[in-house]
């Protein structure tokens, strides 16, 4: 069985579908602070399988101990965390407290129960302001905001675990996959599960979808004077279903005969950069909808371009993104148009 913390959220719910379809039982622990129980009901309907769910906080060690005592857990995928960059600048303590304490309590319970296979949700944000592209996993790391710093601190903390195994001659050493996501977008092709942001979206794709459906008047394109193909920011957008499959590959590798040695980082992206205007135009053309936009000032803290070298994930995990830009924009629109209020209206 796989314990999925934060499994009711955007990436977690898609990963539950892929895990179940690959034959795993899943147990979700989520405090529903940024998600709804409905996402998991839909995962159950999509897969025809039950998802064991516990509503609770990962910072609660007592809950974790009960879960490990009462379930046969082979590996953990740790999604639970807060992820809004702007909010993290306003409330850094809240971000450090939630994201770091969740991880500390989790790895303590894992160690106590001798379950030492972990997949951690990291982010391309740990590369800071990239000096060279594409980004490989061994490039220098830095943080430009408290959210990114929480990921960086957690990565560093996790790297100490196998070092301790060596010193203590552990016969069951830690195996940890740090998955550095680039820009997750899209939704399950059924239109049943997708991203359900609270309030005004910070990220590009949900803002485009909400503009297309008329919830927002106009998309602000942050900066038209970057040194990129058309002056707008370039990112490596990755379809959430491809990303979810990357987690299954990581789990399979952790649980394989070969295993995974210590802590290893993997970029999960497509390896291709897409500009904001390319994304807007693909959304309009593929979905036959209008997306009014205007070029506005650059957003503070944004980098011009960011995209991954994905060869390590391909070689080591046997994973490669398969879905392209058309799938990303069509699936985002299917989710948005069928669920205009997200999970708040049962569709
Ligand atoms: P999400 O907010 O949809 O999912 C996170 C889930 O964790 C939510 O269901 C939330 O209720 C839960 N949660 C938060 N704190 C918790 C706690 N203390 N105890 C129990 N549950 C808790 O976000 P997502 O987009 O699915 O992201 C999942 C992970 O991936 C996060 O760690 C995020 O930082 C990371 N990540 C996301 C992106 C992205 O663009 N979406 C990019 C890189 C990394
Ligand atoms: N962006 C934009 N308008 C928006 C949101 C984002 O122009 O309303 C741009 C942003 O400047 C960046 C890209 O879209 O170039 C992706 O931004 P997002 O916030 O989705 O992800 P980030 O890479 O910043 O984490």
Coordinates of C-alpha atoms in Angstrom, one line a residue, residues 27-264:
X27 CA -4.2 5.5 1.6
X28 CA -4.7 9.3 1.6
X29 CA -3.9 11.5 4.5
X30 CA -5.0 15.1 3.9
X31 CA -6.4 17.9 6.1
X32 CA -8.4 19.3 3.2
X33 CA -6.9 22.8 3.8
X34 CA -6.6 23.3 0.1
X35 CA -8.8 20.5 -1.4
X36 CA -12.1 18.8 -1.1
X37 CA -13.3 15.3 -0.3
X38 CA -15.1 15.3 -3.6
X39 CA -11.9 14.9 -5.6
X40 CA -11.3 11.5 -4.0
X41 CA -15.0 10.5 -4.6
X42 CA -14.3 11.2 -8.2
X43 CA -11.1 9.2 -8.2
X44 CA -13.1 6.3 -6.8
X45 CA -15.7 6.7 -9.6
X46 CA -13.0 6.9 -12.3
X47 CA -11.1 3.9 -11.2
X48 CA -13.9 1.8 -9.7
X49 CA -11.7 1.3 -6.6
X50 CA -11.9 2.4 -3.1
X51 CA -9.5 5.1 -1.8
X52 CA -8.9 4.8 2.0
X53 CA -9.0 8.3 3.3
X54 CA -8.1 9.8 6.6
X55 CA -8.8 13.5 7.2
X56 CA -6.0 14.8 9.4
X57 CA -2.8 16.8 9.6
X58 CA 0.5 15.3 8.6
X59 CA 2.0 17.3 11.5
X60 CA 0.1 15.1 13.9
X61 CA 2.5 12.3 14.8
X62 CA -0.1 10.3 16.6
X63 CA -2.2 10.0 13.4
X64 CA 0.9 9.0 11.5
X65 CA 1.7 6.3 14.0
X66 CA -1.8 4.8 13.9
X67 CA -1.6 4.8 10.1
X68 CA 1.7 3.0 10.0
X69 CA 0.6 0.6 12.8
X70 CA -2.6 -0.4 11.1
X71 CA -1.7 -0.5 7.4
X72 CA 1.0 -2.3 5.4
X73 CA 2.7 0.7 3.9
X74 CA 5.5 0.1 1.4
X75 CA 6.3 3.6 0.4
X76 CA 5.1 7.2 0.9
X77 CA 4.4 10.0 -1.6
X78 CA 4.5 13.3 0.2
X79 CA 2.5 16.0 -1.5
X80 CA 1.1 17.7 1.5
X81 CA 2.2 21.3 1.8
X82 CA 1.4 24.9 1.0
X83 CA 2.4 26.1 -2.4
X84 CA 1.5 29.8 -3.0
X85 CA 4.7 31.8 -3.6
X86 CA 3.0 35.2 -2.8
X87 CA 1.4 34.0 0.4
X88 CA 4.7 32.5 1.5
X89 CA 6.3 35.9 1.3
X90 CA 3.5 37.4 3.5
X91 CA 3.5 34.5 6.0
X92 CA 7.0 32.8 5.9
X93 CA 6.7 31.3 9.4
X94 CA 3.4 29.7 8.5
X95 CA 5.0 28.2 5.4
X96 CA 8.1 26.9 7.2
X97 CA 6.0 25.6 10.0
X98 CA 3.6 23.7 7.8
X99 CA 5.9 22.4 5.1
X100 CA 8.9 21.5 7.2
X101 CA 7.1 20.2 10.2
X102 CA 4.9 17.9 8.0
X103 CA 8.1 16.4 6.5
X104 CA 9.8 16.0 9.9
X105 CA 6.9 14.3 11.5
X106 CA 6.5 12.1 8.5
X107 CA 10.1 10.9 8.2
X108 CA 10.1 10.3 12.0
X109 CA 7.1 8.1 11.8
X110 CA 8.5 6.3 8.7
X111 CA 11.8 5.7 10.5
X112 CA 10.1 4.5 13.6
X113 CA 8.1 2.0 11.5
X114 CA 11.1 1.1 9.3
X115 CA 9.3 2.3 6.1
X116 CA 12.1 4.2 4.3
X117 CA 10.9 4.6 0.7
X118 CA 9.9 8.2 0.1
X119 CA 8.9 10.3 -3.0
X120 CA 9.0 14.0 -2.2
X121 CA 7.2 16.8 -4.2
X122 CA 10.0 19.3 -4.9
X123 CA 9.9 22.0 -7.5
X124 CA 12.0 23.6 -10.2
X125 CA 11.9 26.7 -8.0
X126 CA 14.9 25.2 -6.1
X127 CA 17.1 26.2 -9.1
X128 CA 16.4 29.9 -8.2
X129 CA 17.3 32.2 -11.1
X130 CA 18.8 29.8 -13.7
X131 CA 22.2 30.8 -15.1
X132 CA 22.1 28.1 -17.8
X133 CA 19.4 26.2 -19.6
X134 CA 18.3 23.5 -19.8
X135 CA 18.4 22.8 -16.1
X136 CA 20.2 19.6 -15.0
X137 CA 19.8 18.2 -11.5
X138 CA 23.4 18.9 -10.5
X139 CA 23.1 22.7 -11.1
X140 CA 23.4 25.1 -8.2
X141 CA 20.4 25.5 -6.0
X142 CA 19.0 28.6 -4.4
X143 CA 15.7 30.1 -3.2
X144 CA 14.0 33.3 -4.2
X145 CA 11.1 33.1 -1.7
X146 CA 10.1 31.3 1.5
X147 CA 8.1 28.7 -0.4
X148 CA 11.1 27.8 -2.5
X149 CA 13.3 27.9 0.6
X150 CA 11.0 25.4 2.4
X151 CA 11.6 23.0 -0.5
X152 CA 15.3 23.5 -0.5
X153 CA 15.5 23.0 3.3
X154 CA 13.5 19.8 3.0
X155 CA 15.7 18.5 0.2
X156 CA 18.8 19.2 2.3
X157 CA 17.2 17.6 5.4
X158 CA 16.3 14.5 3.5
X159 CA 19.9 14.2 2.2
X160 CA 21.1 13.7 5.7
X161 CA 19.0 10.5 6.2
X162 CA 21.1 8.1 4.1
X163 CA 24.2 9.7 5.6
X164 CA 23.0 8.7 9.0
X165 CA 22.2 5.1 7.7
X166 CA 25.9 4.8 6.7
X167 CA 27.1 5.9 10.2
X168 CA 24.6 3.5 11.9
X169 CA 25.2 0.7 9.5
X170 CA 21.4 0.4 8.9
X171 CA 20.3 -2.8 7.2
X172 CA 17.3 -0.9 5.6
X173 CA 18.6 2.4 4.3
X174 CA 16.5 5.3 3.1
X175 CA 15.6 5.6 -0.6
X176 CA 14.3 9.0 -1.5
X177 CA 13.3 10.4 -4.9
X178 CA 13.1 14.2 -5.0
X179 CA 10.8 15.0 -7.9
X180 CA 11.4 18.5 -9.1
X181 CA 8.2 19.5 -11.0
X182 CA 8.4 22.2 -13.7
X183 CA 5.0 23.7 -14.4
X184 CA 2.1 21.3 -13.9
X185 CA -1.0 22.0 -16.0
X186 CA -4.0 20.2 -17.5
X187 CA -6.4 17.7 -16.0
X188 CA -7.6 14.2 -16.3
X189 CA -9.0 13.5 -19.8
X190 CA -12.4 12.6 -18.2
X191 CA -12.9 16.2 -17.1
X192 CA -13.8 14.8 -13.6
X193 CA -10.7 15.9 -11.7
X194 CA -8.5 19.0 -12.1
X195 CA -7.0 22.0 -10.5
X196 CA -9.4 23.9 -8.2
X197 CA -7.7 27.1 -7.0
X198 CA -9.1 29.2 -4.3
X199 CA -9.9 32.8 -5.3
X200 CA -7.9 34.6 -8.0
X201 CA -5.5 32.1 -9.6
X202 CA -1.8 32.9 -9.4
X203 CA -0.8 30.5 -12.1
X204 CA -1.1 31.0 -15.8
X205 CA -3.3 28.1 -16.9
X206 CA -6.1 28.4 -14.4
X207 CA -6.1 32.2 -15.1
X208 CA -6.4 31.5 -18.8
X209 CA -9.3 29.0 -18.3
X210 CA -11.1 31.3 -16.0
X211 CA -10.8 34.2 -18.5
X212 CA -12.0 32.0 -21.3
X213 CA -15.1 31.1 -19.3
X214 CA -15.8 34.7 -18.3
X215 CA -14.9 34.6 -14.6
X216 CA -12.0 37.0 -15.3
X217 CA -12.2 39.9 -17.7
X218 CA -8.7 39.8 -19.1
X219 CA -5.4 38.0 -18.6
X220 CA -2.4 40.1 -17.7
X221 CA 0.6 38.8 -19.5
X222 CA 3.4 39.7 -17.1
X223 CA 6.1 41.2 -19.3
X224 CA 6.5 41.5 -23.0
X225 CA 10.1 42.5 -23.1
X226 CA 12.0 39.4 -22.0
X227 CA 14.8 38.1 -24.1
X228 CA 12.7 35.2 -25.4
X229 CA 11.1 34.1 -28.7
X230 CA 8.2 36.7 -28.4
X231 CA 9.2 38.7 -25.3
X232 CA 7.0 36.8 -22.9
X233 CA 8.1 34.4 -20.1
X234 CA 9.0 30.8 -21.1
X235 CA 8.3 27.8 -18.9
X236 CA 8.4 24.0 -19.2
X237 CA 4.7 23.0 -18.8
X238 CA 4.0 19.4 -17.9
X239 CA 0.7 17.7 -18.2
X240 CA -0.5 16.6 -14.7
X241 CA -1.2 13.0 -15.9
X242 CA 2.3 12.7 -17.2
X243 CA 3.5 14.0 -13.9
X244 CA 1.4 11.5 -12.0
X245 CA 2.8 8.7 -14.1
X246 CA 6.3 10.0 -13.1
X247 CA 5.4 9.3 -9.4
X248 CA 4.3 5.7 -10.3
X249 CA 7.6 5.2 -12.0
X250 CA 9.5 6.6 -9.0
X251 CA 7.5 4.3 -6.6
X252 CA 8.2 1.3 -8.9
X253 CA 11.9 2.1 -8.9
X254 CA 12.0 2.5 -5.1
X255 CA 10.2 -0.9 -4.6
X256 CA 12.2 -2.7 -7.3
X257 CA 15.0 -5.2 -6.7
X258 CA 17.5 -2.6 -7.8
X259 CA 16.0 0.1 -5.5
X260 CA 17.2 3.6 -5.4
X261 CA 20.5 4.5 -3.8
X262 CA 20.1 7.2 -1.1
X263 CA 18.5 10.5 -2.2
X264 CA 18.3 11.3 -5.9

